[in-house]
Coordinates of C-alpha atoms in Angstrom, one line a residue:
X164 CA -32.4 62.2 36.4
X165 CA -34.1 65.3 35.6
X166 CA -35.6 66.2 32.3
X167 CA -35.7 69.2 29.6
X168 CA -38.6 70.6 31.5
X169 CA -40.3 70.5 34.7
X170 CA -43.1 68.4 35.1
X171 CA -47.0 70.0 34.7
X172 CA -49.5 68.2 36.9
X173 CA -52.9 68.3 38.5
X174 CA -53.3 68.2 42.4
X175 CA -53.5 64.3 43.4
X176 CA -57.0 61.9 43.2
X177 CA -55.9 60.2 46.2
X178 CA -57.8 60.8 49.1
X179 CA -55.0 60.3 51.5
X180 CA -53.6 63.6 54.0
X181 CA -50.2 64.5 54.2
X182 CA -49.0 65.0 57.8
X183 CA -45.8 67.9 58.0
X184 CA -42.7 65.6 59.3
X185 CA -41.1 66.7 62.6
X186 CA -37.7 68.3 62.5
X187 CA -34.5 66.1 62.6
X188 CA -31.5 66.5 64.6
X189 CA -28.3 66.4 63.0
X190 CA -24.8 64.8 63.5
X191 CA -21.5 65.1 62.0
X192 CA -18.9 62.5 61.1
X193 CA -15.3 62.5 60.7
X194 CA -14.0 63.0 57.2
X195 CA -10.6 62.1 55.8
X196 CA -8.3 65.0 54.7
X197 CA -9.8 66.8 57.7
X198 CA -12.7 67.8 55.6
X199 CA -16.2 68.0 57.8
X200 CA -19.7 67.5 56.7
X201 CA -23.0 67.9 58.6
X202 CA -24.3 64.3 58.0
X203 CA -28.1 64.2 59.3
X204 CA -29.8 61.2 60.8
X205 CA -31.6 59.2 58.7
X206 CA -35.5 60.2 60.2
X207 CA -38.6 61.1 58.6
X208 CA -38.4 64.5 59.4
X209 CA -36.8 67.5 58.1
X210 CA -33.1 67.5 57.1
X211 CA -30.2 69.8 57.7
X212 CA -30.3 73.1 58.4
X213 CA -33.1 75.4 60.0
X214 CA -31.5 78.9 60.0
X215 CA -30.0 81.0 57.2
X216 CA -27.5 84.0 56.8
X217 CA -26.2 85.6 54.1
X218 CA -22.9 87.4 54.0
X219 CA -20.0 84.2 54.3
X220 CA -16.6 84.0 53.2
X221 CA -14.9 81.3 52.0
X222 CA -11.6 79.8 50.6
X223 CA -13.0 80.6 47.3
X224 CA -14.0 84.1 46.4
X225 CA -17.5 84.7 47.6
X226 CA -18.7 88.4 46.6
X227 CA -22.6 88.5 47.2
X228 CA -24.7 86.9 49.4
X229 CA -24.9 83.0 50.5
X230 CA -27.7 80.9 52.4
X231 CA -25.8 79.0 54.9
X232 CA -26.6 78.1 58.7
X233 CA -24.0 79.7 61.3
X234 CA -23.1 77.8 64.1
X235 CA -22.5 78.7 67.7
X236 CA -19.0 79.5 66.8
X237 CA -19.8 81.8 64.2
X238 CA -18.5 79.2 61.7
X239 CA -20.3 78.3 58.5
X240 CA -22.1 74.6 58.4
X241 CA -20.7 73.3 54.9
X242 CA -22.4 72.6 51.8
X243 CA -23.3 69.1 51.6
X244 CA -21.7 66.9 49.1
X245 CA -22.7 63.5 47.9
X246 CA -22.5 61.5 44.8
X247 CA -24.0 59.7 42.1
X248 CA -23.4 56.2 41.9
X249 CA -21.6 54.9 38.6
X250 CA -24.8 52.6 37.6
X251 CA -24.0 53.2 34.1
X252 CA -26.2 50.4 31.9
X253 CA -23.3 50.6 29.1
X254 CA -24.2 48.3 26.1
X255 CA -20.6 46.6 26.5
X256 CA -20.8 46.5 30.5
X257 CA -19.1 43.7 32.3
X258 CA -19.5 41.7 35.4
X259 CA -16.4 43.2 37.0
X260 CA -17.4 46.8 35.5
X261 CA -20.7 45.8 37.5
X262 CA -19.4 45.1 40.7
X263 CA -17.5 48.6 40.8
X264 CA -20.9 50.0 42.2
X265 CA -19.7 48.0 45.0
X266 CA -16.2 49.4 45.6
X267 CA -17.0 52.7 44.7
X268 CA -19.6 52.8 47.2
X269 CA -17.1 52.3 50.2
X270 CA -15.1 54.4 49.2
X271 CA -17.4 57.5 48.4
X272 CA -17.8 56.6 52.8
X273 CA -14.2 56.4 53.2
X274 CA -13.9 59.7 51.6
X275 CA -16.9 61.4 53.7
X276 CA -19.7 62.1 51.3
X277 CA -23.0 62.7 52.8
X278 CA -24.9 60.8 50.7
X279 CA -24.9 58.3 47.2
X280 CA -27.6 59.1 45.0
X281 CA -29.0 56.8 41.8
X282 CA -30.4 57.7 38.5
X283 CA -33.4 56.3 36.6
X284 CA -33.8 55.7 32.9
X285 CA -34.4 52.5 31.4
X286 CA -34.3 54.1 27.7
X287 CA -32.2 56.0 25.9
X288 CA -33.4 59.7 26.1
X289 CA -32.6 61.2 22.3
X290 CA -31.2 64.2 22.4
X291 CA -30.5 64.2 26.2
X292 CA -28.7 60.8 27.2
X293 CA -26.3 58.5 25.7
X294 CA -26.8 55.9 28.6
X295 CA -29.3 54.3 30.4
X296 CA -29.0 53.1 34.2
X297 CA -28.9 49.9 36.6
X298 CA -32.3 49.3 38.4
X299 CA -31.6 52.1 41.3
X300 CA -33.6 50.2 44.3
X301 CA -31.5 47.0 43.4
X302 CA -27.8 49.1 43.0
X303 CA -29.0 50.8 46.5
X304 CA -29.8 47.4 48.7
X305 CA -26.1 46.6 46.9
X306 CA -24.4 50.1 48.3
X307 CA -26.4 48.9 51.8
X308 CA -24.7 45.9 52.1
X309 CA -20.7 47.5 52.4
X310 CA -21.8 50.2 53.9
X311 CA -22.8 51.4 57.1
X312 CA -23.2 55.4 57.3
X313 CA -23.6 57.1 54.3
X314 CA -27.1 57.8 53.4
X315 CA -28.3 56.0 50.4
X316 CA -31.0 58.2 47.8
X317 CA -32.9 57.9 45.0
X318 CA -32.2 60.8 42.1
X319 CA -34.4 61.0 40.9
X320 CA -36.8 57.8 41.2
X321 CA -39.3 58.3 38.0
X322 CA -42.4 57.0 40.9
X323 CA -45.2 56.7 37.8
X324 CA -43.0 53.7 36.7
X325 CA -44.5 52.0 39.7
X326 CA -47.3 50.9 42.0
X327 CA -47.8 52.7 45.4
X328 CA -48.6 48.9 46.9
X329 CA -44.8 47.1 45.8
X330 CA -43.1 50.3 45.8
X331 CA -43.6 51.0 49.7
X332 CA -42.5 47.3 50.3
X333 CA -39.0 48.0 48.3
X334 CA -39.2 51.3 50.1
X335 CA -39.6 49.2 53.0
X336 CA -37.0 46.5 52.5
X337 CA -34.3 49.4 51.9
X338 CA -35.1 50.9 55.1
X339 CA -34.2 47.8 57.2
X340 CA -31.5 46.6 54.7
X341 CA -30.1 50.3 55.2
X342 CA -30.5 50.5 58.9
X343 CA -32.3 53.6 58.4
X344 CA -30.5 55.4 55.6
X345 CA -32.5 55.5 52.5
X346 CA -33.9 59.0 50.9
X347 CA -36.7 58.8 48.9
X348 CA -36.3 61.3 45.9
X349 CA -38.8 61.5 43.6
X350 CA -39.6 62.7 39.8
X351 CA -42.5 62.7 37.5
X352 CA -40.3 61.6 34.3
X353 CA -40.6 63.3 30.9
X354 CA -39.3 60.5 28.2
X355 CA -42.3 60.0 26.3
X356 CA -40.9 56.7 24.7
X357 CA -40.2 55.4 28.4
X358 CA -43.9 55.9 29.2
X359 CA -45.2 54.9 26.0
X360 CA -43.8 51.4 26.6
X361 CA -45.1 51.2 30.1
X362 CA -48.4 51.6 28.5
X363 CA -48.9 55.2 30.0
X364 CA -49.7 58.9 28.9
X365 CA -47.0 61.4 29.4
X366 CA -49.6 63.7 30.5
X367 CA -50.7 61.6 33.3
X368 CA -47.2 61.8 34.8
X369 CA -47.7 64.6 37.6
X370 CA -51.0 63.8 38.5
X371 CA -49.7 59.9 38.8
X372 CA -46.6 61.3 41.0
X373 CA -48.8 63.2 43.4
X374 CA -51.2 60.5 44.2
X375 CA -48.6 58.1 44.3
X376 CA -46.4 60.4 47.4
X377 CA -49.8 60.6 49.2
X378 CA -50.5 56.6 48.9
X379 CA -46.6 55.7 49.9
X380 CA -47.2 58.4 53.3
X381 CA -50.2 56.3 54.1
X382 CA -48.6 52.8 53.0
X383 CA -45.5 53.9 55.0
X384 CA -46.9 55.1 58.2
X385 CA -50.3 53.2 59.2
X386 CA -51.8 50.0 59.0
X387 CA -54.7 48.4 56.9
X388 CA -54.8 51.3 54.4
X389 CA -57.4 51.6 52.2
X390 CA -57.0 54.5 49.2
X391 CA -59.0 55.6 45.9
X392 CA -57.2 57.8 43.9
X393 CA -57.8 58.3 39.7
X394 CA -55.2 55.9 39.1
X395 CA -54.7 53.2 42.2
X396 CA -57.0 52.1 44.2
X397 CA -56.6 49.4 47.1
X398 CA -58.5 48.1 50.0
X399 CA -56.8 47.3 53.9
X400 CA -53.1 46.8 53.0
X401 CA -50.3 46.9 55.8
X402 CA -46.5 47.3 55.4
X403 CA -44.9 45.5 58.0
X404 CA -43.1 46.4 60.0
X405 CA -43.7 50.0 59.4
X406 CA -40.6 52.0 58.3
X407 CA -42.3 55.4 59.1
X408 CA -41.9 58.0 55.5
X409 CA -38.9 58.5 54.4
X410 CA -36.9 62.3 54.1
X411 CA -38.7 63.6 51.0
X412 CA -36.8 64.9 47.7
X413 CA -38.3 66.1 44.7
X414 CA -37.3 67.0 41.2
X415 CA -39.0 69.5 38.5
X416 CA -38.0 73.2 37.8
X417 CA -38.4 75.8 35.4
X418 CA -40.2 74.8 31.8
X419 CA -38.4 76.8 29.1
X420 CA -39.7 79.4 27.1
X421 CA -42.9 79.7 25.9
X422 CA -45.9 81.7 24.3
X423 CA -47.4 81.3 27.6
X424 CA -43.8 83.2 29.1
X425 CA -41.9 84.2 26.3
X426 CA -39.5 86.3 28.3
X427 CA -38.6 84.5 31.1
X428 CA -38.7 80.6 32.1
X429 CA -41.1 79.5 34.8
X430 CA -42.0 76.9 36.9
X431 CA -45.3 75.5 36.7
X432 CA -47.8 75.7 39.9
X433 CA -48.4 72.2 40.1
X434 CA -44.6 71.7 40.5
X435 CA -44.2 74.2 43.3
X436 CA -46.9 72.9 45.4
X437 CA -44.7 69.2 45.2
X438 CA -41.7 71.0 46.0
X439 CA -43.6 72.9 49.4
X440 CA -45.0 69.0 50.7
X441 CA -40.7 67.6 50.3
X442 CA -38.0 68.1 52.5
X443 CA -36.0 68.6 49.6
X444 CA -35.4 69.9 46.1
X445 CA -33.5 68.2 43.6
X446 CA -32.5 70.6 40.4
X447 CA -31.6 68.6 37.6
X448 CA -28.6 69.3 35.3
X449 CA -30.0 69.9 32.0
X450 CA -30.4 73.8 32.4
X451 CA -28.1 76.1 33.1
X452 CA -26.6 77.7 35.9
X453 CA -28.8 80.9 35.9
X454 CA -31.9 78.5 35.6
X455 CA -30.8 76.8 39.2
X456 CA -30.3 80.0 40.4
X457 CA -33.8 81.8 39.3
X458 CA -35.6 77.9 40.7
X459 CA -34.0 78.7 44.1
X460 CA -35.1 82.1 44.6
X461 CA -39.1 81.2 42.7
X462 CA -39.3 78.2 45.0
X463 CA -38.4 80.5 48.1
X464 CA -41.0 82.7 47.0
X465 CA -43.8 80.4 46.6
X466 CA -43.1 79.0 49.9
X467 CA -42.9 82.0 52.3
X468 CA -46.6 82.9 50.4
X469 CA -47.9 79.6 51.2
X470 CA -46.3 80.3 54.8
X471 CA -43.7 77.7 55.0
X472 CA -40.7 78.8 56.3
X473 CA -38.1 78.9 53.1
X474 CA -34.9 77.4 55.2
X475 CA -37.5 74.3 56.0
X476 CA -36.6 73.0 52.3
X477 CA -33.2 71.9 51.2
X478 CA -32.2 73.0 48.4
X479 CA -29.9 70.4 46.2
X480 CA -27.9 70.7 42.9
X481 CA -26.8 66.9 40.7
X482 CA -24.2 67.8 38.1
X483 CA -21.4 65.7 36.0
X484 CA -17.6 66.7 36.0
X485 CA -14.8 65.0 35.0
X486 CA -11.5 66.8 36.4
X487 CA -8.6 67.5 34.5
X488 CA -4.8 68.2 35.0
X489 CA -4.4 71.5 33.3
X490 CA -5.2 75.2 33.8
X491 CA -6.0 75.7 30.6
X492 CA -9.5 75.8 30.0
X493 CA -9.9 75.2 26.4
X494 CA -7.0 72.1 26.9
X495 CA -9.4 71.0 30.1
X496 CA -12.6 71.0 27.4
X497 CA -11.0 69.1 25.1
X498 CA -9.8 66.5 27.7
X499 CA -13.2 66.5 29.4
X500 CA -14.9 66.2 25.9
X501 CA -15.0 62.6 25.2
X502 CA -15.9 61.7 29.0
X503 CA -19.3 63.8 28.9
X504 CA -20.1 62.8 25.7
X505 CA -20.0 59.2 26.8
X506 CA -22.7 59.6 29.1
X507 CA -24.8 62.8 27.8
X508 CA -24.0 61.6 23.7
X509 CA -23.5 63.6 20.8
X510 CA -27.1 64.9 20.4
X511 CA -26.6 68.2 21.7
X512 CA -24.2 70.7 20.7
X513 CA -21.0 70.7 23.0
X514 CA -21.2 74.7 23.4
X515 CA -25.3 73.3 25.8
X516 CA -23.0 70.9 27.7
X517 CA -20.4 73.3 28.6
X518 CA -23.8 75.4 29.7
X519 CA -25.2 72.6 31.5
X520 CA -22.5 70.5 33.3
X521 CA -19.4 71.3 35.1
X522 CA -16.8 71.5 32.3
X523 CA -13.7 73.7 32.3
X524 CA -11.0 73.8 34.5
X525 CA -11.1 72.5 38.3
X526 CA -10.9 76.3 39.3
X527 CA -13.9 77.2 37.4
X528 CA -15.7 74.4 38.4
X529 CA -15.3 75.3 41.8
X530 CA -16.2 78.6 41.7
X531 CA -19.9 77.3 39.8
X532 CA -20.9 75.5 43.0
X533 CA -19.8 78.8 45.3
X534 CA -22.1 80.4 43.1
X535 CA -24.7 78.1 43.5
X536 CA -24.1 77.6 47.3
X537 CA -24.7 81.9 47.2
X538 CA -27.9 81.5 45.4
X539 CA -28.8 78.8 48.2
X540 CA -27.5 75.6 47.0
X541 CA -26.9 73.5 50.1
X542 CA -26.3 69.9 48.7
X543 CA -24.4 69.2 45.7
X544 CA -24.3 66.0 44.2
X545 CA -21.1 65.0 42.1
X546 CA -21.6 62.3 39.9
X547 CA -18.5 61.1 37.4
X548 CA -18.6 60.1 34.0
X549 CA -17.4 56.3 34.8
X550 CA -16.4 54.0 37.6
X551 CA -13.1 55.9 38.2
X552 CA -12.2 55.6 41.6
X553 CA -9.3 58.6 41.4
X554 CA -12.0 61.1 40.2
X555 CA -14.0 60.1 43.2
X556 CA -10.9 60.8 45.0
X557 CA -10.1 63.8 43.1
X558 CA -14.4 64.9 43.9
X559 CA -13.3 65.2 47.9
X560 CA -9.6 66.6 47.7
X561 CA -10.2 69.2 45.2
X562 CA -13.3 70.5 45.3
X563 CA -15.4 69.4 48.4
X564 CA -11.7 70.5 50.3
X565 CA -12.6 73.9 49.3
X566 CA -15.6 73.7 51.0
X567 CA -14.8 73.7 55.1
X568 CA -17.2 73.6 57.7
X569 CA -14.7 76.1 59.5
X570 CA -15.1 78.4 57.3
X571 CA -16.3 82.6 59.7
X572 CA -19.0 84.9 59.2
X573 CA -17.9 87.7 56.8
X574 CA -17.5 90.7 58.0

């Protein structure tokens, strides 16, 4: 899960190179309620699209320009939807409650989503979360085992909570378990208290994450690997067999305002230079919507000056909803209200979650990701506020629906 802040760092220790990942091809799978999603093959290489356009029209009212790839046809490929998985740790959880990871797993395939994704947090966050999470390597090698082609990601996976060594062999394990489906998405943390108890700085945490990526694309990819980085060190270890390094996604965005930018936010440098060695980018959804716009359109620009083609990267959104029966938006808040609070707590003022999450009616909600997907937004993960299988449903029919991969080139 992503924090208040990006995350600052220094470049990595490691002595370890990171090679570019070839391109990958992609496929598409048939969706119930005649809804179709590009759906790439799980590779090491680059996901998803490789061309952009803007100008595209929609079911919903798009008036300003949109990143999307245009097929042969002239058609629009659709955003990519996936979801999180309920791992909710609740402090009254059950064994049945438990075992709904399971069912909700097979039927987020049923249904067609792209991918499940799994949170991280082992403490409660003050003034951020009211929840903490399953382990997510142990709730993915569950999702593996009942199902067979959704794609199965970490969201973010706090990697300074681990070593390089063990952490490529569960990398490892998932990759066979998942016959080739697991994302690795990454994150640097920010809960002081969670590091504190692992016996770590805070401050450490981006230099930590960096060394870590280049140790796991060694682990991952050759034998009798030897590395020296600041914080891990290790002498001829092979992974067998190897699993070959994983599509890349990585969290962090804009800090907020500061005496160092006390008119806008910004994203620190060490950030954007993680972001340009991924596949993919992660925006959390603590911030609001501007924020995710303002991150697309900074991270575009820092890659086209490093020369790396901007539509190389995918650019992902994770947000909670809970969808109501009612047009009436202030009716739809207060049904929604004790749902977000549930997860999210009662920290914050309800006016920042409104800002924050998708809250308000289903109409409104829906027009907040066609925003998004015009600022560039490509994959958009749902996550609930529970184990409810009908909002699940309710994810695909009412507001992934709106979404078509037939959808023409404007004019």
């Amino acid at each position: 899960m992503g924090g208040p802040d990006g995350a600052a760092s220094r470049e990595s220790g490691g002595k370890a190179r990171d090679a570019s990942p070839p391109a990958s091809k992609a496929r598409s799978c048939r969706l119930t309620r005649s809804m179709r999603l590009s759906l790439p093959q799980a590779s090491p290489g680059l996901p998803g699209v490789d061309e952009h356009i803007p100008g595209v029209a929609g079911r919903v009212k798009r008036d300003g320009p949109r990143m999307g790839k245009l097929l042969e046809s002239g058609r629009v490929q659709a955003m990519r939807f996936g979801v999180y998985l309920p791992t909710f740790a609740w402090a009254d959880l059950t064994f049945e409650q438990a075992a709904r990871v399971k069912t909700f797993a097979r039927k987020a395939e049923d249904l067609g989503f792209a991918a499940l994704w799994v949170a991280e947090h082992f403490l409660v966050a003050p003034g951020l979360y009211g929840t903490v999470w399953m382990s997510p390597l142990l709730c993915l090698a569950h999702a593996a085992s009942v199902t067979s082609r959704i794609r199965l990601a970490t969201g973010l996976l706090i990697v300074p909570y681990y070593h390089p060594v063990p952490l490529a062999r569960e990398i490892q394990t998932l990759h066979h378990l998942s016959n080739g489906r697991f994302v690795l998405g990454v994150g640097p943390g920010w809960d002081q208290k969670e590091f504190e108890t692992l016996g770590m700085k805070l401050g450490e945490r981006g230099r930590r994450t960096d060394e870590i990526i280049a140790a796991l694309r060694r682990l991952l990819t050759e034998r009798d690997v030897s590395f020296e980085g600041r914080y891990y060190r290790f002498e001829h270890v092979s992974i067998d067999p190897l699993p070959g390094f994983p599509e890349l996604w990585v969290g962090g965005g804009s800090k907020i305002k500061t005496a160092l930018s006390p008119d806008k936010t910004y994203i620190a440098p060490t950030v954007l230079a993680r972001i340009a060695g991924a596949d993919g980018w992660l925006a959390r959804a603590a911030g609001s919507q501007q924020m995710v716009k303002d991150d697309v359109q900074a991270i575009r620009a820092y890659l086209e000056g490093q020369g790396r083609d901007p539509s190389s990267v995918r650019y992902g959104h994770l947000n909670f909803a809970h969808l109501v029966d009612t047009t009436d938006r202030e009716k739809a808040l207060a049904l929604q209200r004790p749902h977000i609070e549930r997860v999210m707590g009662t920290h914050r003022t309800f006016e920042n979650l409104q800002e924050s999450y998708f809250l308000g009616t289903t109409r409104e909600i829906v027009e907040r990701i066609a925003d998004l997907e015009r600022a560039g937004i490509q994959d958009m993960v749902l996550a609930t506020c529970g184990d409810d299988l009908e909002q699940l449903e309710r994810f695909a029919s009412e507001i992934v629906a709106k979404f078509p991969a037939d959808r023409t080139k404007s004019r």
